[in-house]
Short mmCIF file of C-alpha atoms and ligand atoms in Angstrom, two decimals:
data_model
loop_
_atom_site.label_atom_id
_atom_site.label_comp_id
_atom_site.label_asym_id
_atom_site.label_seq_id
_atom_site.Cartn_x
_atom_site.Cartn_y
_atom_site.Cartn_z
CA UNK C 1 -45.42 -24.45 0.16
CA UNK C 2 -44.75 -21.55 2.15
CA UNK C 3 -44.34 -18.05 0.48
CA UNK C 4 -42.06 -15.07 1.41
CA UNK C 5 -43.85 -11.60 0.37
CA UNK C 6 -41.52 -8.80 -0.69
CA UNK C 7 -42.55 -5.16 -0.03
CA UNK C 8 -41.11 -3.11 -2.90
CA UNK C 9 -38.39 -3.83 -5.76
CA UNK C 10 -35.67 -1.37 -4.92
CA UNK C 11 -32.33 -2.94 -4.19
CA UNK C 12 -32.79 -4.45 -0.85
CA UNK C 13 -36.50 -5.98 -1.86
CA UNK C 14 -34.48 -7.25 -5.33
CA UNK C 15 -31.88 -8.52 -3.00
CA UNK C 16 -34.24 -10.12 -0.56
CA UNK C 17 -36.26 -11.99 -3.34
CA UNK C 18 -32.98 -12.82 -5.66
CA UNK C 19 -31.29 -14.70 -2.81
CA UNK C 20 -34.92 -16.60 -1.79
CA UNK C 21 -35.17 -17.65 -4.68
CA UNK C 22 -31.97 -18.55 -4.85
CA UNK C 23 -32.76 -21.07 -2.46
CA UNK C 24 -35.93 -22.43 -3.74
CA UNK C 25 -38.08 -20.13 -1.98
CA UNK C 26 -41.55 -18.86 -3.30
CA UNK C 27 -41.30 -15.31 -3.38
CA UNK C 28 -44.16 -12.53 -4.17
CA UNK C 29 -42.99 -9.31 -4.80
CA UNK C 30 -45.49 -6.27 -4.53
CA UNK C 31 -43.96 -3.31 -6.15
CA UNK C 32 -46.30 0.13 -5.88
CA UNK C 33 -44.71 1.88 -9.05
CA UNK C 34 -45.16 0.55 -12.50
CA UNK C 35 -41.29 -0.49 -12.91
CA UNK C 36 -38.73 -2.08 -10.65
CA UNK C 37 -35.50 -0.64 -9.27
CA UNK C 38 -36.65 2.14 -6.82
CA UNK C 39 -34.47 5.15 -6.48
CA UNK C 40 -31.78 3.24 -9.00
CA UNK C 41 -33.61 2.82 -12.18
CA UNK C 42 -33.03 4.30 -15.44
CA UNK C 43 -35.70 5.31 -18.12
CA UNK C 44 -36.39 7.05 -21.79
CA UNK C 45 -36.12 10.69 -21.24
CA UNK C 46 -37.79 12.05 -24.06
CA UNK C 47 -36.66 16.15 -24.31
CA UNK C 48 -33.42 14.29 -24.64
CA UNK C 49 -34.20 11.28 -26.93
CA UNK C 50 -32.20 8.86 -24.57
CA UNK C 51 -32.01 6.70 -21.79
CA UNK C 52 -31.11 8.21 -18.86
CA UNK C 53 -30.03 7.01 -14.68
CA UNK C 54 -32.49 8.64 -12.62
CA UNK C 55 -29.05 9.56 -11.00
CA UNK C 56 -25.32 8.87 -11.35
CA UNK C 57 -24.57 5.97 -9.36
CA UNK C 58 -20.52 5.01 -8.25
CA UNK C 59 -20.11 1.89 -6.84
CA UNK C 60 -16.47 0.36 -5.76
CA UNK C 61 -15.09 -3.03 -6.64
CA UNK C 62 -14.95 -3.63 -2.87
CA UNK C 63 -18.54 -3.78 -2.59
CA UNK C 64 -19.32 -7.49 -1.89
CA UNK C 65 -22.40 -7.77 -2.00
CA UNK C 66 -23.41 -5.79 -4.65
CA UNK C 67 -20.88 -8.15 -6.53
CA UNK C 68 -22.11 -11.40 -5.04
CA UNK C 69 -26.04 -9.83 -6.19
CA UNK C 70 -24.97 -9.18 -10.03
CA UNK C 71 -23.30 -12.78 -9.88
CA UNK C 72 -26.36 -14.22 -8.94
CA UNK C 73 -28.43 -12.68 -11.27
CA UNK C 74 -26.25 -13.51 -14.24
CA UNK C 75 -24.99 -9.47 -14.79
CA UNK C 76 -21.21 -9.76 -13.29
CA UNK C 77 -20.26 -8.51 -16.69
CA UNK C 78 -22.55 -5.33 -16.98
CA UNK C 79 -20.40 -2.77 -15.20
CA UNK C 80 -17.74 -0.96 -16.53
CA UNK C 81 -14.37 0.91 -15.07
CA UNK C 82 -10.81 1.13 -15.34
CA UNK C 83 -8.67 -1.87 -14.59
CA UNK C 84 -6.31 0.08 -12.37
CA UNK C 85 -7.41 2.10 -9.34
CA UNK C 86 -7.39 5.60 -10.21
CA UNK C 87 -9.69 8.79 -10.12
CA UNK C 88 -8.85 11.38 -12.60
CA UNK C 89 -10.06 15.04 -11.14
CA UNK C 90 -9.96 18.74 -12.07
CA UNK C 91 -9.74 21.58 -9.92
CA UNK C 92 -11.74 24.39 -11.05
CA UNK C 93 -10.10 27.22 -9.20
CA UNK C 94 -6.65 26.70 -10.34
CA UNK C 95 -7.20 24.70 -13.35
CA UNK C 96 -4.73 21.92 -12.60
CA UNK C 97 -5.89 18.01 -13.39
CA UNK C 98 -4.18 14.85 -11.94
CA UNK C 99 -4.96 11.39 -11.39
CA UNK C 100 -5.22 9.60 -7.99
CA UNK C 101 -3.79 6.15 -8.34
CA UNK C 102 -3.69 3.34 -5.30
CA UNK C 103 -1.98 0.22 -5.31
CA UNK C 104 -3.75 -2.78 -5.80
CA UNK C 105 -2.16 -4.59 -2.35
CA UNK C 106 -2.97 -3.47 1.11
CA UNK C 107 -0.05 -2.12 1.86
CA UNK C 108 -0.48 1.62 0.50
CA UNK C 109 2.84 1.97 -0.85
CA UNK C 110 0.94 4.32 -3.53
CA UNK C 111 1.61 7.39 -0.86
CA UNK C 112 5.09 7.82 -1.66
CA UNK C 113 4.54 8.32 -5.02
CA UNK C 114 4.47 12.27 -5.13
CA UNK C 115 2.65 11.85 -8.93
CA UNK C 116 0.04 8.74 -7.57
CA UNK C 117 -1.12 11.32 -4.48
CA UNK C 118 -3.34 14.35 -4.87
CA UNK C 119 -0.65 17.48 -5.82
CA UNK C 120 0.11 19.75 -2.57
CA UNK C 121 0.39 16.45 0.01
CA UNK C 122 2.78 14.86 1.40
CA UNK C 123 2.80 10.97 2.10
CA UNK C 124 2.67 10.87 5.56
CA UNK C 125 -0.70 13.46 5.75
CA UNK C 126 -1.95 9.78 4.62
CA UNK C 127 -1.69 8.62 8.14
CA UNK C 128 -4.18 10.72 9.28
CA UNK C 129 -7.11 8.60 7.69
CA UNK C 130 -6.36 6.35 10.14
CA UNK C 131 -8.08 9.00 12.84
CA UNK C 132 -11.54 6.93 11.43
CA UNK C 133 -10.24 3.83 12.85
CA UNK C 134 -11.39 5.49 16.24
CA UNK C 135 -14.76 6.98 14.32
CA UNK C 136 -18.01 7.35 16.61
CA UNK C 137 -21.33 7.85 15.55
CA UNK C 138 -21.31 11.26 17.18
CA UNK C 139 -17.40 12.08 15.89
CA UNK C 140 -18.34 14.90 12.19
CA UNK C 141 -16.38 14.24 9.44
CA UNK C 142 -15.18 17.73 9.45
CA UNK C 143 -14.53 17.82 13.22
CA UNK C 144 -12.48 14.64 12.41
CA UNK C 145 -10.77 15.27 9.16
CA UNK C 146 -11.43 18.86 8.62
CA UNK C 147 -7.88 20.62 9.76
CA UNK C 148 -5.63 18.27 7.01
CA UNK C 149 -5.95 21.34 4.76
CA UNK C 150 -5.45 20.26 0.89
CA UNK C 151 -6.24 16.13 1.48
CA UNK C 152 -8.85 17.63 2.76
CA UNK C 153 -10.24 19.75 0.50
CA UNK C 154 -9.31 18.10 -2.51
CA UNK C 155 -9.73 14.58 -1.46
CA UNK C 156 -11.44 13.59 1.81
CA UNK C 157 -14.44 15.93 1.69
CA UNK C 158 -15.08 15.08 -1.99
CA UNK C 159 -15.18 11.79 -0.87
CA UNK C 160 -17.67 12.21 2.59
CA UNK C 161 -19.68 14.01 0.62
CA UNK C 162 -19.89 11.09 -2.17
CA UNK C 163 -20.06 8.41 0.20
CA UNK C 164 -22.62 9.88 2.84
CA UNK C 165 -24.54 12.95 0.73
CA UNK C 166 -24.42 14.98 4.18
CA UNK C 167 -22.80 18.34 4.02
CA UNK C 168 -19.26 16.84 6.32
CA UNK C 169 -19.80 19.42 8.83
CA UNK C 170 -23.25 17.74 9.57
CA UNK C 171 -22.24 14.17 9.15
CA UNK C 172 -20.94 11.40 10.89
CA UNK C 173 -17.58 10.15 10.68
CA UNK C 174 -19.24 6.43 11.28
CA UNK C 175 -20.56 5.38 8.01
CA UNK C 176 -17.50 6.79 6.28
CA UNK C 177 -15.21 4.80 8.42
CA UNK C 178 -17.06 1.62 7.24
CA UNK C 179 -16.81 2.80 3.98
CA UNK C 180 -13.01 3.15 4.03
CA UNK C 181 -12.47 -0.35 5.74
CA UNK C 182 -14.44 -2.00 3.15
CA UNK C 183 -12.38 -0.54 0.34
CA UNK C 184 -9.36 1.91 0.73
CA UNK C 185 -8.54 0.14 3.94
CA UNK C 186 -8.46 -3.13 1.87
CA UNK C 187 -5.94 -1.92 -0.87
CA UNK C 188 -6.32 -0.29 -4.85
CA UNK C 189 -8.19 -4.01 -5.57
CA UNK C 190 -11.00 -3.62 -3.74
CA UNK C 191 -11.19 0.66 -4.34
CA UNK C 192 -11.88 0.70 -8.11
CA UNK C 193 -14.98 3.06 -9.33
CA UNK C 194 -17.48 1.03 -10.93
CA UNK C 195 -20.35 2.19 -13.27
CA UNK C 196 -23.20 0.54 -15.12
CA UNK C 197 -21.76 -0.09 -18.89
CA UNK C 198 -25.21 1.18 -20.22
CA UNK C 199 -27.80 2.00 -17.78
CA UNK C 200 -28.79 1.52 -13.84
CA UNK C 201 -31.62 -0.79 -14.49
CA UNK C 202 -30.00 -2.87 -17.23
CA UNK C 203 -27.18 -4.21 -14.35
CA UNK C 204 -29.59 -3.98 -10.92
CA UNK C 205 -32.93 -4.16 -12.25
CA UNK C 206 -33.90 -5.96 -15.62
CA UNK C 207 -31.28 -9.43 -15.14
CA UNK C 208 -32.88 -9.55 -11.73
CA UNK C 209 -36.53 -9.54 -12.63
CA UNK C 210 -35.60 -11.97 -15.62
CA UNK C 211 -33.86 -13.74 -12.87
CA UNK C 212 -36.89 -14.21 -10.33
CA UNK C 213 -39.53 -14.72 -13.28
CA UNK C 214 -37.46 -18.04 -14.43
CA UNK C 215 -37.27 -19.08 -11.04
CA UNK C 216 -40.94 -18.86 -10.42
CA UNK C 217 -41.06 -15.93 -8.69
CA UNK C 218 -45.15 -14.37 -8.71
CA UNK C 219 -44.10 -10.01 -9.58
CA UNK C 220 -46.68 -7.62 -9.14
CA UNK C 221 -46.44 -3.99 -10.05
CA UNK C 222 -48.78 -1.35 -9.39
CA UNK C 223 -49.58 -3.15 -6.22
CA UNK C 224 -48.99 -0.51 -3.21
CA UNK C 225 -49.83 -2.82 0.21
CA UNK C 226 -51.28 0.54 2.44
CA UNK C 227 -51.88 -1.94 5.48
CA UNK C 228 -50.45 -4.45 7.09
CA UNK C 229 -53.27 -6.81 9.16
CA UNK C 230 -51.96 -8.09 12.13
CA UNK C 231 -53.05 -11.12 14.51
CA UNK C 232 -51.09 -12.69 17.48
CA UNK C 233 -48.07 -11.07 16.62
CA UNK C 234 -47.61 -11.70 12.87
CA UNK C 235 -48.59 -10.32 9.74
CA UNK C 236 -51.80 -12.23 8.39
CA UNK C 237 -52.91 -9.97 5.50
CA UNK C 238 -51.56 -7.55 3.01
CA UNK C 239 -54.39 -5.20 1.91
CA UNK C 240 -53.64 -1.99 -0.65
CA UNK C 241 -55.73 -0.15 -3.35
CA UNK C 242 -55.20 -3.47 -5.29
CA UNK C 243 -53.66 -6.17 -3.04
CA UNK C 244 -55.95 -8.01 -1.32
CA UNK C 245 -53.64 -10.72 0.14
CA UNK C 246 -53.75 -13.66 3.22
CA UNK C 247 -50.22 -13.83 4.77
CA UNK C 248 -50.36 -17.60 5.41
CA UNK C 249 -49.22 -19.32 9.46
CA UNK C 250 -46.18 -20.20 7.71
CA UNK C 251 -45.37 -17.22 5.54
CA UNK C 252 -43.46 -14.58 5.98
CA UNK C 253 -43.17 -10.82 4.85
CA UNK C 254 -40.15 -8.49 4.13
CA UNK C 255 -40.69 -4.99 4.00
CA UNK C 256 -38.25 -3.03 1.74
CA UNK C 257 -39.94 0.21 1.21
CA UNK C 258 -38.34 3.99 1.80
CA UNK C 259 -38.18 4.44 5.46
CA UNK C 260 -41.24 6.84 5.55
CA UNK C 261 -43.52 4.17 4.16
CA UNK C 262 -42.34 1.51 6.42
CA UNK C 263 -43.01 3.87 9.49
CA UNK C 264 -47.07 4.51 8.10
CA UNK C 265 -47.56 0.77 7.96
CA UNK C 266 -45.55 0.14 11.34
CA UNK C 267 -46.36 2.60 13.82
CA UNK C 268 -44.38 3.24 16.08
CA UNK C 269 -41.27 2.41 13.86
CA UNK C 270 -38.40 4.27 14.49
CA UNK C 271 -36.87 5.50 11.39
CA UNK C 272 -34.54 8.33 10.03
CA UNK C 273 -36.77 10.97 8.87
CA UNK C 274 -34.27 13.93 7.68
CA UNK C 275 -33.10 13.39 4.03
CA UNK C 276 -30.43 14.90 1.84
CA UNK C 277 -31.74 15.65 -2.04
CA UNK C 278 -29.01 14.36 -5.24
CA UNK C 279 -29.43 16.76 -8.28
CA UNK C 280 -28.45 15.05 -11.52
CA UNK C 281 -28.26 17.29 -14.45
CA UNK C 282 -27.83 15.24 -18.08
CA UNK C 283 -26.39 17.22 -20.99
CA UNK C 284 -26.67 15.99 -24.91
CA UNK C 285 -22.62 16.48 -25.00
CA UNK C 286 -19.68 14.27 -24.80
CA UNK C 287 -16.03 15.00 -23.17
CA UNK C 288 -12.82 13.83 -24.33
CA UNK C 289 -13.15 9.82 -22.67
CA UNK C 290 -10.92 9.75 -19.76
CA UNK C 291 -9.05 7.03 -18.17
CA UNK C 292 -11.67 6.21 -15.32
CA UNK C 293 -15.02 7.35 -17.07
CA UNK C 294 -15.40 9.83 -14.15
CA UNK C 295 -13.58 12.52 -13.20
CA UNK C 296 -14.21 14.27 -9.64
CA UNK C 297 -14.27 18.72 -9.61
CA UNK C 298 -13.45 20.47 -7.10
CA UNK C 299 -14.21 23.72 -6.32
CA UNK C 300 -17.42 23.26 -8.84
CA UNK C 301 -21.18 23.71 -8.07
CA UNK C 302 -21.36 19.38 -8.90
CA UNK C 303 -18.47 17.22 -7.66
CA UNK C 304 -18.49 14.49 -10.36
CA UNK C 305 -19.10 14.07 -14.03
CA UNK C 306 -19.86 11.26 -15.78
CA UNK C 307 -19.15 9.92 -19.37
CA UNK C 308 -21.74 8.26 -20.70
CA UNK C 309 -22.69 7.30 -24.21
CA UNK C 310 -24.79 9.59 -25.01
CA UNK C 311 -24.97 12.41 -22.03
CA UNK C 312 -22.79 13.80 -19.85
CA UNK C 313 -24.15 13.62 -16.42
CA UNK C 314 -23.09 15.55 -13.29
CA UNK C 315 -23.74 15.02 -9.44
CA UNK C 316 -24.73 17.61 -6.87
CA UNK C 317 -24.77 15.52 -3.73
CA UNK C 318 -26.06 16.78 0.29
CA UNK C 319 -27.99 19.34 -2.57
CA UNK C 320 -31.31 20.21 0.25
CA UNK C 321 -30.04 23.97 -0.34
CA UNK C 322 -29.97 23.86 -4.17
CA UNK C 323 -33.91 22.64 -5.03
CA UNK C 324 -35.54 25.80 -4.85
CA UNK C 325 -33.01 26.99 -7.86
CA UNK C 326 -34.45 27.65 -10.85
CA UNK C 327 -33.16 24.72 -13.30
CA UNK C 328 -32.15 26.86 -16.06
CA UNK C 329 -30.15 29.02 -13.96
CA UNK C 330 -28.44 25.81 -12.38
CA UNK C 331 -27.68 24.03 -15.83
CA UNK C 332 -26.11 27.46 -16.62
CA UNK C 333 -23.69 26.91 -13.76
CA UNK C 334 -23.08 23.61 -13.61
CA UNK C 335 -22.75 23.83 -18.12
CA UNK C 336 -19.64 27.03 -17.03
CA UNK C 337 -17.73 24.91 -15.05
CA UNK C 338 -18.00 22.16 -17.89
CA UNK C 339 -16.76 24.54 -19.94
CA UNK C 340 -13.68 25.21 -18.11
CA UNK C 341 -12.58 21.99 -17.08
CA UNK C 342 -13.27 20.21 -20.44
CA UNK C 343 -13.07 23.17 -22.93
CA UNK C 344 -16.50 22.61 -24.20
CA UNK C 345 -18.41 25.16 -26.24
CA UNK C 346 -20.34 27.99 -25.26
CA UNK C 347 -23.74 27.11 -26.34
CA UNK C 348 -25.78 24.60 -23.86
CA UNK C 349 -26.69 21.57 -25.21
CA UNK C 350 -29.71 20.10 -24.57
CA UNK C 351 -30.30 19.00 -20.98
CA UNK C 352 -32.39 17.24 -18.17
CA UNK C 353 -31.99 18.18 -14.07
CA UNK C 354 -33.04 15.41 -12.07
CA UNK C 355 -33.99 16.54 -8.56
CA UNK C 356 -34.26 13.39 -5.95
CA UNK C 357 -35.39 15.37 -3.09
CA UNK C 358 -35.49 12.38 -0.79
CA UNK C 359 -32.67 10.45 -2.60
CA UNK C 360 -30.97 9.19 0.86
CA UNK C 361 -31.35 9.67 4.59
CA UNK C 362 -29.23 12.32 6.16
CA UNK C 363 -26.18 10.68 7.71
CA UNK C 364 -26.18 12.80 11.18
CA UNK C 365 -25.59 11.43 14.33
CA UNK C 366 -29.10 11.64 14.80
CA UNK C 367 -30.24 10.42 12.51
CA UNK C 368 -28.01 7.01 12.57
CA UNK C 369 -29.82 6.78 15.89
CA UNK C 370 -33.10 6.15 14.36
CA UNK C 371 -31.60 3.16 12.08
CA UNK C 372 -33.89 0.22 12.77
CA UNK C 373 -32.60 -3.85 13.03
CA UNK C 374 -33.83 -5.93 10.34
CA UNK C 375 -35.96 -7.49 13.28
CA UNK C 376 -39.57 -6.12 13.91
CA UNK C 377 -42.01 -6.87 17.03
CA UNK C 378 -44.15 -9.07 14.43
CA UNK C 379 -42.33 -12.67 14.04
CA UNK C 380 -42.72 -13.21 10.80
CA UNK C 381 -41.65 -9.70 9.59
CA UNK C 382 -38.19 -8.36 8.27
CA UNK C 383 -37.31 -4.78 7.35
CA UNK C 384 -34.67 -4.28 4.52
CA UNK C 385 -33.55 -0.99 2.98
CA UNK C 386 -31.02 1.01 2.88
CA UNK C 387 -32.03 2.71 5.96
CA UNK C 388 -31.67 -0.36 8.41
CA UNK C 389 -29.16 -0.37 10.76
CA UNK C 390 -26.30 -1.84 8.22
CA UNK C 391 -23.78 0.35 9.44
CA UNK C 392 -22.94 1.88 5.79
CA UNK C 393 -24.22 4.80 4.30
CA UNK C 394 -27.19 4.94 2.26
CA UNK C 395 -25.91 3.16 -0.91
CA UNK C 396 -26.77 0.09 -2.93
CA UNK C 397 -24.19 -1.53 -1.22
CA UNK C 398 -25.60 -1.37 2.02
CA UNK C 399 -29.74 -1.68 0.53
CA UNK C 400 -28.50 -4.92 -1.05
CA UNK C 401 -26.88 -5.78 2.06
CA UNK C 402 -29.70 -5.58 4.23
CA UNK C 403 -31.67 -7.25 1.23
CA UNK C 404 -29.27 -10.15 2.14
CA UNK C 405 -29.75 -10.21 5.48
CA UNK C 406 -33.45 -10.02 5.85
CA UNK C 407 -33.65 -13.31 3.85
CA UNK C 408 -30.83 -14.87 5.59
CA UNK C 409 -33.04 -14.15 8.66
CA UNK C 410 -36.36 -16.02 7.26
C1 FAD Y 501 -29.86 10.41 -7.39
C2 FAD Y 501 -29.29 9.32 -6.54
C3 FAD Y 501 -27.94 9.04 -6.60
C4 FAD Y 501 -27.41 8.02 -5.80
N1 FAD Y 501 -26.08 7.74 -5.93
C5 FAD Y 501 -25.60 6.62 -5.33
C6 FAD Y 501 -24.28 6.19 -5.58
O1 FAD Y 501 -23.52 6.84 -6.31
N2 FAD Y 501 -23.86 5.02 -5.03
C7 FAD Y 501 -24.68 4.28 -4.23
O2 FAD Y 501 -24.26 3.20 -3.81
N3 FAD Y 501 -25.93 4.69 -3.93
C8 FAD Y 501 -26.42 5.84 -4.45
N4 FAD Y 501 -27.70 6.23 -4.20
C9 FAD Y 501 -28.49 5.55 -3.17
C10 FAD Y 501 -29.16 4.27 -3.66
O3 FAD Y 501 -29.85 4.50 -4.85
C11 FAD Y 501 -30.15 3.82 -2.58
O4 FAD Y 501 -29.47 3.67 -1.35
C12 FAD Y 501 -30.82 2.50 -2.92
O5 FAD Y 501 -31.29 2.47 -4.24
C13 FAD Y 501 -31.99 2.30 -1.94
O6 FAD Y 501 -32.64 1.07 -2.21
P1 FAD Y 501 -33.83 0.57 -1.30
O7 FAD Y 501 -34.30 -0.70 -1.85
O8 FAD Y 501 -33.41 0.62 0.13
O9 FAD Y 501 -34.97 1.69 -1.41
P2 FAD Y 501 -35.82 2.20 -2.69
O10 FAD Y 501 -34.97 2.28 -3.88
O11 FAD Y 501 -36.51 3.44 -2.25
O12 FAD Y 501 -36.88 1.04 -2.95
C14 FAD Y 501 -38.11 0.96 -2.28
C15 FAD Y 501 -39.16 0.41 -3.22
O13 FAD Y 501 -40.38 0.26 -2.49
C16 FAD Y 501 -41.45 0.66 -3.33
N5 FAD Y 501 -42.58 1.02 -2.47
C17 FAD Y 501 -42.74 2.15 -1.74
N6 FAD Y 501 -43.90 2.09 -1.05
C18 FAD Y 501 -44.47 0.90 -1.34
C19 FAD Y 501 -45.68 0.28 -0.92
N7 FAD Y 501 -46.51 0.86 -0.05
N8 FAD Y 501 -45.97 -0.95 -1.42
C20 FAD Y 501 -45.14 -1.55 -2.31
N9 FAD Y 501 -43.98 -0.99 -2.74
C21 FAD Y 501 -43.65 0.22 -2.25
C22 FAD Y 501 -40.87 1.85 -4.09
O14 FAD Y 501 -41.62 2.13 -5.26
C23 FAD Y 501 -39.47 1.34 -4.39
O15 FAD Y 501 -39.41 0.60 -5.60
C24 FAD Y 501 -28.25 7.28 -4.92
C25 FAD Y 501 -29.61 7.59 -4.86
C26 FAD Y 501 -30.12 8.59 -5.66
C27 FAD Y 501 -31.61 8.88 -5.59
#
């Protein structure tokens, strides 16, 4: 029988191999680290004595595929989130809270409701999204949404900045405007923030491995393919520190690595090569549970806080300028703001920063232009990642769509 080989176990090589084997395929998946799950795992952090996310992920009900992935694998029922559409968020600077509530329709009736929009708009400043109906990839978020004054700043750039982790005067308007027809544009139903009920790899990572190994899937870990041996224009070997492997006439290979490994073992590949770092910083500490089990800040040093059970976890997205900072002096900041918008005490709790310097390509222009197709020179080999030319931002959304794809393509 013919085999399908699967280049890393992030989300799109998870993807890839959950919907081959799916359909009977034999899949081999050839992970370099020791675990699965890529830059969406979670692990045992021990100055904390918990598990932790190696970073806050928020994913919408709208996302499809991500959906359509955790039905196949059995884990529809391991995220969590309100049952309304809503957003809960604090402003720092002048201390008021409110809640952002849609509709669940498509008709976004929600705007007239002066105590469902964010405080200081007016419904019909709503219209104005519609501008990213019109969205190139060289139109900048800011260029294109940045005169709307407080929907701006206490909705829209929150939400660029969320959706693409580019600073908005950098970005593109593109990948936003796919975001907002896949969700906002679709109603409150398909716009609801969703959140692993315990951990990252316990909904994306551990159902699907359990999924692949019933279905006879071969999983390899600590095997890092460093070449790829090529011969009439297809792959015919896999070689790596410990992969020794013949790519059979009727096999085929997806490659779902980072972009920067898929351009060593393709040269000439072109593939974005500017990133944009996520700090995650994890305090012992709880906050009064909210309605949404999120709550967005503005005018903070980290735009969104997270409840969890046992930590409470903060985002610094588009954070390139904020590595060099000395983590104790960050936790300090971020642990102030805290303070003020959830009156918690003085004293720091315990607490882990999580710096993912390369956590997702930068979503310039530019660098949109250097999005690859799933389709590579060799015949019998796919690319997958979030990277690919999906048309979203770097998310799981769009690494488990191009997951998808690649196998629909084989
Ligand atoms: C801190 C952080 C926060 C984020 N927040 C969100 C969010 O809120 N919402 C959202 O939707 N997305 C978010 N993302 C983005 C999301 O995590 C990524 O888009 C997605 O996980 C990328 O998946 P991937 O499979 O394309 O790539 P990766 O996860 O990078 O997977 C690639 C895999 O290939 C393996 N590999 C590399 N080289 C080799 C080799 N030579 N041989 C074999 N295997 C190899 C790697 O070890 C890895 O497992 C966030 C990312 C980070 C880091």
């Amino acid at each position: 029988m013919s085999r399908v080989h699967v280049i890393g176990a992030g989300m799109a090589g998870l993807s890839a191999a959950t919907a081959l084997a799916a359909r009977g395929r034999q899949v081999v998946l050839h992970e370099a680290a020791k675990w699965a799950g890529g830059r969406c795992r979670s692990y045992h952090d021990t100055a904390l004595g918990c598990r932790i996310d190696n970073g806050n992920h928020l994913l919408l009900s709208g996302n499809h595929d991500t959906m359509a992935y955790l039905r196949r694998i059995g884990a529809e029922d391991t995220l969590t989130g309100p049952d309304r559409p809503l957003f809960p968020f604090i402003d720092l600077a002048s201390g008021e809270a409110w809640t952002l509530r849609l509709n669940h329709g498509k008709l976004p009736w929600w705007v007239l409701r002066r105590s469902w929009r964010v405080p200081g708009t007016g419904a019909l400043d709503y219209l104005a999204l519609r501008r990213l109906e019109r969205a190139g990839r060289d139109d900048l978020v800011a260029g294109m949404l940045g005169g709307l004054g407080t929907l701006y700043d206490r909705l829209l750039e929150p939400l660029a900045i969320a959706a693409l982790n580019t600073k908005p005067e950098a970005a593109s308007a593109a990948p936003l405007a796919a975001v907002v027809r896949e969700s906002l544009a679709r109603g409150g139903a398909a716009t609801m923030p969703r959140m692993p009920k315990v951990g990252l790899s316990e909904s994306f990572v551990d159902p699907a491995l359990a999924y692949l190994r019933t279905h006879g899937a071969e999983l390899r870990f600590g095997a890092r393919v460093a070449g790829l041996t090529v011969t009439d224009g297809r792959v015919s070997g896999l070689a790596g520190p410990n992969v020794d492997e013949i790519v059979g006439a009727e096999d085929a290979v997806i490659l779902a690595t980072p972009p920067w490994v898929a351009a060593e073992l393709l040269p000439g590949l072109t593939v974005p090569q500017m990133h944009e770092a996520i700090i995650n910083l994890h305090f012992r500490a709880g906050i009064e549970p909210g309605p949404a089990g999120l709550y967005g800040l503005i005018g903070g040093t980290a735009e969104w806080v997270f409840e969890k059970s046992e930590v409470v976890s903060v985002t610094i997205s588009a954070a390139n300028d904020r590595l060099g900072q000395d983590t104790d002096e960050l936790a300090a900041e971020v642990w102030a703001d805290l303070r003020r918008g959830f009156g918690l005490p003085r004293t720091i709790p315990p607490y882990r920063v999580v710096k993912e310097k390369r956590a997702t390509f930068a979503a310039t222009p530019a660098q949109l232009a250097r999005r690859p197709e799933a389709r590579t020179a060799l015949a019998n080999l796919i690319l997958a990642g979030d990277y690919t030319a999906t048309g979203l931002p770097s998310t799981i959304e769009g690494a488990i769509r191009s997951g998808g794809s690649a196998a629909n393509e084989i």
